[in-house]
Amino acid sequence: MVAVLATAFLLFEIVARILAPTLDYDRVHIHALPGIVEEIGDDKRPRVVLLGNSLLMHGADGELLEEEISRATSGPCSVAKITPVGTAIRDWNYLYDTYFTEQNTHPDVVVVGFVAHHIPDQCELKMRRLTRHFCSLRNLWDCLQREGPTFDDKAVGALSHFSALYGDQPEHHWTVNSFTVPEFGRGARKINDILDGEAGRKARKKAEPDSSPALPPRTYQKLARLIETFRKHGVKAYFVPMPQPESWNFDPAAAEVIVDNGATLVDGRAITGMTQADFPDGYHLGETGTIRFTRFLARALADELSAEIALSP
Protein backbone atom coordinates (compact mmCIF):
# COMPACT_ATOMS: atom_id res chain seq x y z
CA MET A 1 0.00 0.00 0.00
CA VAL A 2 2.77 2.41 0.91
CA ALA A 3 4.58 1.57 -2.31
CA VAL A 4 1.43 2.25 -4.33
CA LEU A 5 0.91 5.63 -2.66
CA ALA A 6 4.56 6.55 -3.13
CA THR A 7 4.41 5.59 -6.80
CA ALA A 8 1.21 7.56 -7.31
CA PHE A 9 2.70 10.62 -5.62
CA LEU A 10 5.83 10.34 -7.76
CA LEU A 11 3.77 10.14 -10.95
CA PHE A 12 1.67 13.15 -9.93
CA GLU A 13 4.85 15.06 -9.05
CA ILE A 14 6.35 14.31 -12.47
CA VAL A 15 3.17 15.48 -14.20
CA ALA A 16 3.11 18.62 -12.03
CA ARG A 17 6.68 19.46 -12.99
CA ILE A 18 5.91 18.94 -16.68
CA LEU A 19 2.84 21.18 -16.48
CA ALA A 20 4.40 23.83 -14.23
CA PRO A 21 5.93 26.09 -16.92
CA THR A 22 2.58 26.37 -18.75
CA LEU A 23 0.02 26.55 -15.93
CA ASP A 24 -0.75 30.21 -16.66
CA TYR A 25 0.87 33.27 -18.20
CA ASP A 26 2.45 34.15 -14.87
CA ARG A 27 4.14 30.73 -14.59
CA VAL A 28 5.34 31.09 -18.18
CA HIS A 29 6.99 34.37 -17.16
CA ILE A 30 8.49 32.95 -13.96
CA HIS A 31 9.99 29.94 -15.72
CA ALA A 32 11.46 32.30 -18.32
CA LEU A 33 13.36 34.31 -15.68
CA PRO A 34 16.68 32.40 -16.02
CA GLY A 35 16.70 33.12 -19.75
CA ILE A 36 15.75 36.77 -19.25
CA VAL A 37 18.57 37.26 -16.76
CA GLU A 38 21.05 35.50 -19.04
CA GLU A 39 20.10 37.83 -21.90
CA ILE A 40 20.54 40.84 -19.63
CA GLY A 41 24.20 39.92 -19.24
CA ASP A 42 24.67 40.24 -23.01
CA ASP A 43 22.40 43.23 -23.63
CA LYS A 44 23.38 46.73 -24.67
CA ARG A 45 24.36 49.06 -21.86
CA PRO A 46 22.88 50.64 -19.91
CA ARG A 47 20.76 47.63 -18.98
CA VAL A 48 17.47 48.57 -17.31
CA VAL A 49 15.32 46.09 -15.39
CA LEU A 50 11.73 46.88 -14.47
CA LEU A 51 11.01 44.97 -11.25
CA GLY A 52 7.52 44.70 -9.83
CA ASN A 53 4.21 42.93 -10.19
CA SER A 54 1.11 43.19 -12.37
CA LEU A 55 0.99 46.97 -11.87
CA LEU A 56 4.29 47.36 -13.69
CA MET A 57 3.58 44.48 -16.07
CA HIS A 58 0.50 46.32 -17.37
CA GLY A 59 1.78 49.81 -16.61
CA ALA A 60 5.09 49.95 -18.50
CA ASP A 61 5.78 49.15 -22.15
CA GLY A 62 9.34 47.83 -22.31
CA GLU A 63 9.79 48.41 -26.04
CA LEU A 64 8.42 51.95 -25.87
CA LEU A 65 10.60 52.72 -22.84
CA GLU A 66 13.67 51.50 -24.70
CA GLU A 67 12.79 53.64 -27.73
CA GLU A 68 12.09 56.74 -25.65
CA ILE A 69 15.29 56.42 -23.63
CA SER A 70 17.40 55.80 -26.75
CA ARG A 71 15.85 58.84 -28.41
CA ALA A 72 16.39 61.05 -25.35
CA THR A 73 19.98 59.93 -24.76
CA SER A 74 21.01 59.48 -28.41
CA GLY A 75 22.44 56.11 -27.47
CA PRO A 76 21.53 52.45 -27.10
CA CYS A 77 19.99 50.82 -24.05
CA SER A 78 18.11 47.64 -23.22
CA VAL A 79 15.03 47.10 -21.08
CA ALA A 80 13.82 43.87 -19.48
CA LYS A 81 10.68 43.35 -17.42
CA ILE A 82 10.54 41.05 -14.39
CA THR A 83 7.01 41.37 -13.11
CA PRO A 84 5.57 38.20 -11.51
CA VAL A 85 1.96 38.73 -10.52
CA GLY A 86 1.12 39.35 -6.87
CA THR A 87 4.69 39.89 -5.70
CA ALA A 88 5.91 42.44 -3.16
CA ILE A 89 9.06 43.48 -1.30
CA ARG A 90 9.56 40.09 0.40
CA ASP A 91 9.46 38.29 -2.96
CA TRP A 92 11.68 40.83 -4.71
CA ASN A 93 14.47 40.35 -2.18
CA TYR A 94 14.69 36.61 -2.77
CA LEU A 95 13.94 36.84 -6.48
CA TYR A 96 16.85 39.21 -7.02
CA ASP A 97 19.18 37.11 -4.86
CA THR A 98 18.26 33.87 -6.66
CA TYR A 99 18.18 35.02 -10.26
CA PHE A 100 20.73 37.84 -10.26
CA THR A 101 23.17 37.70 -7.36
CA GLU A 102 23.68 33.94 -7.43
CA GLN A 103 24.23 34.08 -11.20
CA ASN A 104 26.64 37.02 -10.83
CA THR A 105 24.65 39.01 -13.39
CA HIS A 106 23.42 42.49 -12.59
CA PRO A 107 21.74 45.27 -14.58
CA ASP A 108 22.95 48.84 -14.50
CA VAL A 109 19.59 50.22 -13.40
CA VAL A 110 16.60 48.71 -11.58
CA VAL A 111 13.23 50.45 -11.53
CA VAL A 112 10.89 49.16 -8.81
CA GLY A 113 7.22 50.04 -9.24
CA PHE A 114 4.82 49.75 -6.31
CA VAL A 115 1.90 51.11 -4.31
CA ALA A 116 1.62 51.47 -0.54
CA HIS A 117 0.98 47.86 0.50
CA HIS A 118 3.81 46.35 -1.59
CA ILE A 119 6.83 47.61 0.36
CA PRO A 120 6.27 47.37 4.15
CA ASP A 121 7.64 44.42 6.10
CA GLN A 122 3.99 43.68 6.92
CA CYS A 123 3.08 42.86 3.30
CA GLU A 124 1.17 39.62 2.76
CA LEU A 125 3.18 36.41 3.14
CA LYS A 126 2.63 33.91 0.29
CA MET A 127 4.96 31.18 1.48
CA ARG A 128 4.19 28.54 -1.15
CA ARG A 129 4.85 30.92 -4.00
CA LEU A 130 7.87 32.51 -2.33
CA THR A 131 9.85 29.34 -1.72
CA ARG A 132 8.68 27.51 -4.84
CA HIS A 133 9.58 30.18 -7.37
CA PHE A 134 11.87 32.78 -5.81
CA CYS A 135 14.18 30.83 -3.49
CA SER A 136 17.18 28.64 -4.24
CA LEU A 137 18.80 25.96 -2.12
CA ARG A 138 21.34 28.59 -1.06
CA ASN A 139 18.84 31.02 0.42
CA LEU A 140 15.96 28.68 1.33
CA TRP A 141 17.05 28.28 4.96
CA ASP A 142 17.46 32.04 5.35
CA CYS A 143 13.97 32.53 3.92
CA LEU A 144 12.40 29.97 6.25
CA GLN A 145 14.09 31.55 9.27
CA ARG A 146 13.27 35.13 8.33
CA GLU A 147 9.83 34.75 6.80
CA GLY A 148 8.31 31.69 8.49
CA PRO A 149 6.82 32.96 11.76
CA THR A 150 5.44 29.53 12.71
CA PHE A 151 6.46 25.91 12.31
CA ASP A 152 3.55 25.43 9.91
CA ASP A 153 4.82 28.26 7.69
CA LYS A 154 8.31 26.76 7.65
CA ALA A 155 6.93 23.31 6.78
CA VAL A 156 4.79 24.74 3.98
CA GLY A 157 7.79 26.65 2.65
CA ALA A 158 10.09 23.63 2.66
CA LEU A 159 7.53 21.33 1.02
CA SER A 160 6.68 23.94 -1.61
CA HIS A 161 10.30 24.43 -2.59
CA PHE A 162 10.91 20.76 -3.28
CA SER A 163 7.49 19.73 -4.62
CA ALA A 164 5.85 21.25 -7.68
CA LEU A 165 2.67 19.35 -6.86
CA TYR A 166 2.45 21.00 -3.44
CA GLY A 167 3.99 24.38 -4.26
CA ASP A 168 1.76 25.01 -7.28
CA GLN A 169 -1.33 23.38 -5.78
CA PRO A 170 -3.59 26.46 -6.12
CA GLU A 171 -2.70 26.74 -9.81
CA HIS A 172 -3.44 23.05 -10.41
CA HIS A 173 -6.87 23.64 -8.88
CA TRP A 174 -7.29 26.58 -11.25
CA THR A 175 -6.39 24.42 -14.26
CA VAL A 176 -8.83 21.67 -13.32
CA ASN A 177 -11.62 24.18 -12.68
CA SER A 178 -10.93 25.91 -15.99
CA PHE A 179 -11.58 22.63 -17.81
CA THR A 180 -14.68 21.73 -15.82
CA VAL A 181 -16.39 25.07 -15.09
CA PRO A 182 -17.44 27.24 -18.07
CA GLU A 183 -15.90 30.73 -18.05
CA PHE A 184 -14.09 29.94 -14.78
CA GLY A 185 -10.79 31.49 -15.84
CA ARG A 186 -12.28 34.75 -17.07
CA GLY A 187 -14.50 35.09 -14.01
CA ALA A 188 -11.73 34.27 -11.55
CA ARG A 189 -9.35 36.75 -13.18
CA LYS A 190 -12.01 39.45 -12.96
CA ILE A 191 -12.56 38.68 -9.28
CA ASN A 192 -8.79 38.76 -8.67
CA ASP A 193 -8.55 42.14 -10.37
CA ILE A 194 -11.35 43.43 -8.14
CA LEU A 195 -9.63 42.05 -5.04
CA ASP A 196 -6.30 43.59 -6.10
CA GLY A 197 -7.99 46.93 -6.52
CA GLU A 198 -9.72 46.61 -3.15
CA ALA A 199 -6.40 45.77 -1.49
CA GLY A 200 -4.94 48.91 -2.98
CA ARG A 201 -7.85 51.02 -1.78
CA LYS A 202 -7.59 49.59 1.74
CA ALA A 203 -3.87 50.30 1.76
CA ARG A 204 -4.49 53.89 0.70
CA LYS A 205 -7.01 54.33 3.51
CA LYS A 206 -4.56 52.93 6.04
CA ALA A 207 -2.02 55.46 4.82
CA GLU A 208 -4.35 58.35 5.70
CA PRO A 209 -3.10 60.15 8.84
CA ASP A 210 -6.28 59.70 10.94
CA SER A 211 -7.80 56.56 9.43
CA SER A 212 -6.31 53.88 11.74
CA PRO A 213 -4.53 55.54 14.66
CA ALA A 214 -4.38 52.29 16.68
CA LEU A 215 -2.43 50.36 14.04
CA PRO A 216 1.27 49.82 14.74
CA PRO A 217 3.59 51.76 12.43
CA ARG A 218 4.81 50.04 9.33
CA THR A 219 8.46 49.06 9.14
CA TYR A 220 10.74 48.87 6.10
CA GLN A 221 13.69 46.62 6.90
CA LYS A 222 13.06 44.46 3.82
CA LEU A 223 13.06 47.58 1.66
CA ALA A 224 16.38 48.70 3.14
CA ARG A 225 17.79 45.22 2.58
CA LEU A 226 16.83 45.25 -1.11
CA ILE A 227 18.38 48.67 -1.64
CA GLU A 228 21.55 47.51 0.10
CA THR A 229 21.73 44.55 -2.29
CA PHE A 230 21.48 46.90 -5.27
CA ARG A 231 24.11 49.23 -3.83
CA LYS A 232 26.50 46.37 -3.06
CA HIS A 233 26.47 45.29 -6.70
CA GLY A 234 26.71 48.75 -8.22
CA VAL A 235 23.10 48.86 -9.42
CA LYS A 236 21.41 52.26 -9.57
CA ALA A 237 17.96 51.86 -7.99
CA TYR A 238 14.85 53.90 -8.72
CA PHE A 239 11.70 53.41 -6.65
CA VAL A 240 8.53 54.64 -8.31
CA PRO A 241 5.24 55.02 -6.40
CA MET A 242 2.78 54.26 -9.19
CA PRO A 243 -0.39 56.06 -10.24
CA GLN A 244 -3.82 54.87 -9.12
CA PRO A 245 -7.35 56.05 -9.98
CA GLU A 246 -7.52 57.76 -6.59
CA SER A 247 -4.67 59.65 -4.97
CA TRP A 248 -2.84 57.81 -2.21
CA ASN A 249 -0.49 58.94 0.54
CA PHE A 250 3.06 57.65 0.41
CA ASP A 251 4.43 56.85 3.86
CA PRO A 252 7.17 59.42 4.68
CA ALA A 253 9.03 56.68 6.58
CA ALA A 254 9.29 54.63 3.37
CA ALA A 255 10.50 57.66 1.43
CA GLU A 256 13.13 58.27 4.10
CA VAL A 257 14.38 54.68 3.89
CA ILE A 258 14.66 54.90 0.11
CA VAL A 259 16.56 58.18 0.05
CA ASP A 260 18.73 57.53 3.12
CA ASN A 261 19.92 54.22 1.67
CA GLY A 262 21.07 55.80 -1.56
CA ALA A 263 18.23 54.97 -3.96
CA THR A 264 16.32 57.52 -6.03
CA LEU A 265 12.64 58.24 -5.48
CA VAL A 266 10.63 59.10 -8.61
CA ASP A 267 7.08 60.01 -7.65
CA GLY A 268 4.73 58.74 -10.36
CA ARG A 269 1.47 59.05 -8.43
CA ALA A 270 0.26 62.11 -10.34
CA ILE A 271 1.13 62.21 -14.04
CA THR A 272 -0.05 65.05 -16.24
CA GLY A 273 -2.99 64.07 -18.41
CA MET A 274 -3.74 60.82 -16.59
CA THR A 275 -7.34 60.29 -15.48
CA GLN A 276 -9.48 57.51 -14.03
CA ALA A 277 -10.26 56.45 -17.60
CA ASP A 278 -6.66 55.22 -17.84
CA PHE A 279 -7.52 52.46 -15.32
CA PRO A 280 -10.06 50.19 -17.06
CA ASP A 281 -10.27 47.72 -14.15
CA GLY A 282 -9.89 50.33 -11.41
CA TYR A 283 -6.34 49.25 -10.52
CA HIS A 284 -4.09 48.49 -13.49
CA LEU A 285 -3.20 50.94 -16.23
CA GLY A 286 -4.79 50.43 -19.63
CA GLU A 287 -3.31 51.19 -23.04
CA THR A 288 -3.40 54.99 -22.84
CA GLY A 289 -2.24 55.03 -19.23
CA THR A 290 0.64 52.70 -20.06
CA ILE A 291 1.88 55.07 -22.76
CA ARG A 292 1.68 58.06 -20.42
CA PHE A 293 3.44 56.26 -17.58
CA THR A 294 6.15 54.84 -19.84
CA ARG A 295 6.97 58.24 -21.30
CA PHE A 296 6.99 59.76 -17.82
CA LEU A 297 9.44 57.07 -16.72
CA ALA A 298 11.66 57.59 -19.76
CA ARG A 299 11.93 61.31 -19.05
CA ALA A 300 12.77 60.62 -15.41
CA LEU A 301 15.53 58.17 -16.33
CA ALA A 302 17.03 59.98 -19.33
CA ASP A 303 19.54 62.20 -17.50
CA GLU A 304 20.91 59.35 -15.37
CA LEU A 305 21.15 56.98 -18.32
CA SER A 306 22.97 59.59 -20.38
CA ALA A 307 25.71 59.47 -17.76
CA GLU A 308 25.68 55.65 -17.82
CA ILE A 309 26.09 55.65 -21.61
CA ALA A 310 28.97 58.10 -21.40
CA LEU A 311 30.79 55.83 -18.94
CA SER A 312 30.16 52.56 -20.80
CA PRO A 313 32.98 51.15 -23.00
PDB file of N, CA and C in Angstrom, residues 165-176:
ATOM      1  N   LEU A 165       4.058  19.730  -7.107  1.00  0.00           N
ATOM      2  CA  LEU A 165       2.667  19.353  -6.859  1.00  0.00           C
ATOM      3  C   LEU A 165       2.100  20.127  -5.676  1.00  0.00           C
ATOM      4  N   TYR A 166       2.897  20.287  -4.630  1.00  0.00           N
ATOM      5  CA  TYR A 166       2.454  21.005  -3.436  1.00  0.00           C
ATOM      6  C   TYR A 166       2.595  22.516  -3.616  1.00  0.00           C
ATOM      7  N   GLY A 167       3.737  22.950  -4.144  1.00  0.00           N
ATOM      8  CA  GLY A 167       3.994  24.381  -4.261  1.00  0.00           C
ATOM      9  C   GLY A 167       3.051  25.088  -5.208  1.00  0.00           C
ATOM     10  N   ASP A 168       2.657  24.412  -6.288  1.00  0.00           N
ATOM     11  CA  ASP A 168       1.759  25.014  -7.277  1.00  0.00           C
ATOM     12  C   ASP A 168       0.332  24.502  -7.143  1.00  0.00           C
ATOM     13  N   GLN A 169      -0.011  23.987  -5.976  1.00  0.00           N
ATOM     14  CA  GLN A 169      -1.331  23.383  -5.783  1.00  0.00           C
ATOM     15  C   GLN A 169      -2.485  24.314  -6.154  1.00  0.00           C
ATOM     16  N   PRO A 170      -2.475  25.591  -5.743  1.00  0.00           N
ATOM     17  CA  PRO A 170      -3.594  26.462  -6.124  1.00  0.00           C
ATOM     18  C   PRO A 170      -3.750  26.590  -7.635  1.00  0.00           C
ATOM     19  N   GLU A 171      -2.630  26.604  -8.360  1.00  0.00           N
ATOM     20  CA  GLU A 171      -2.699  26.742  -9.808  1.00  0.00           C
ATOM     21  C   GLU A 171      -3.210  25.465 -10.468  1.00  0.00           C
ATOM     22  N   HIS A 172      -2.885  24.305  -9.888  1.00  0.00           N
ATOM     23  CA  HIS A 172      -3.438  23.054 -10.413  1.00  0.00           C
ATOM     24  C   HIS A 172      -4.953  23.025 -10.224  1.00  0.00           C
ATOM     25  N   HIS A 173      -5.427  23.532  -9.091  1.00  0.00           N
ATOM     26  CA  HIS A 173      -6.872  23.635  -8.880  1.00  0.00           C
ATOM     27  C   HIS A 173      -7.490  24.536  -9.946  1.00  0.00           C
ATOM     28  N   TRP A 174      -6.811  25.635 -10.233  1.00  0.00           N
ATOM     29  CA  TRP A 174      -7.290  26.581 -11.248  1.00  0.00           C
ATOM     30  C   TRP A 174      -7.406  25.882 -12.597  1.00  0.00           C
ATOM     31  N   THR A 175      -6.387  25.103 -12.971  1.00  0.00           N
ATOM     32  CA  THR A 175      -6.385  24.417 -14.263  1.00  0.00           C
ATOM     33  C   THR A 175      -7.540  23.434 -14.368  1.00  0.00           C
ATOM     34  N   VAL A 176      -7.735  22.640 -13.317  1.00  0.00           N
ATOM     35  CA  VAL A 176      -8.831  21.667 -13.322  1.00  0.00           C
ATOM     36  C   VAL A 176     -10.177  22.378 -13.426  1.00  0.00           C
TER      37      VAL A 176
END
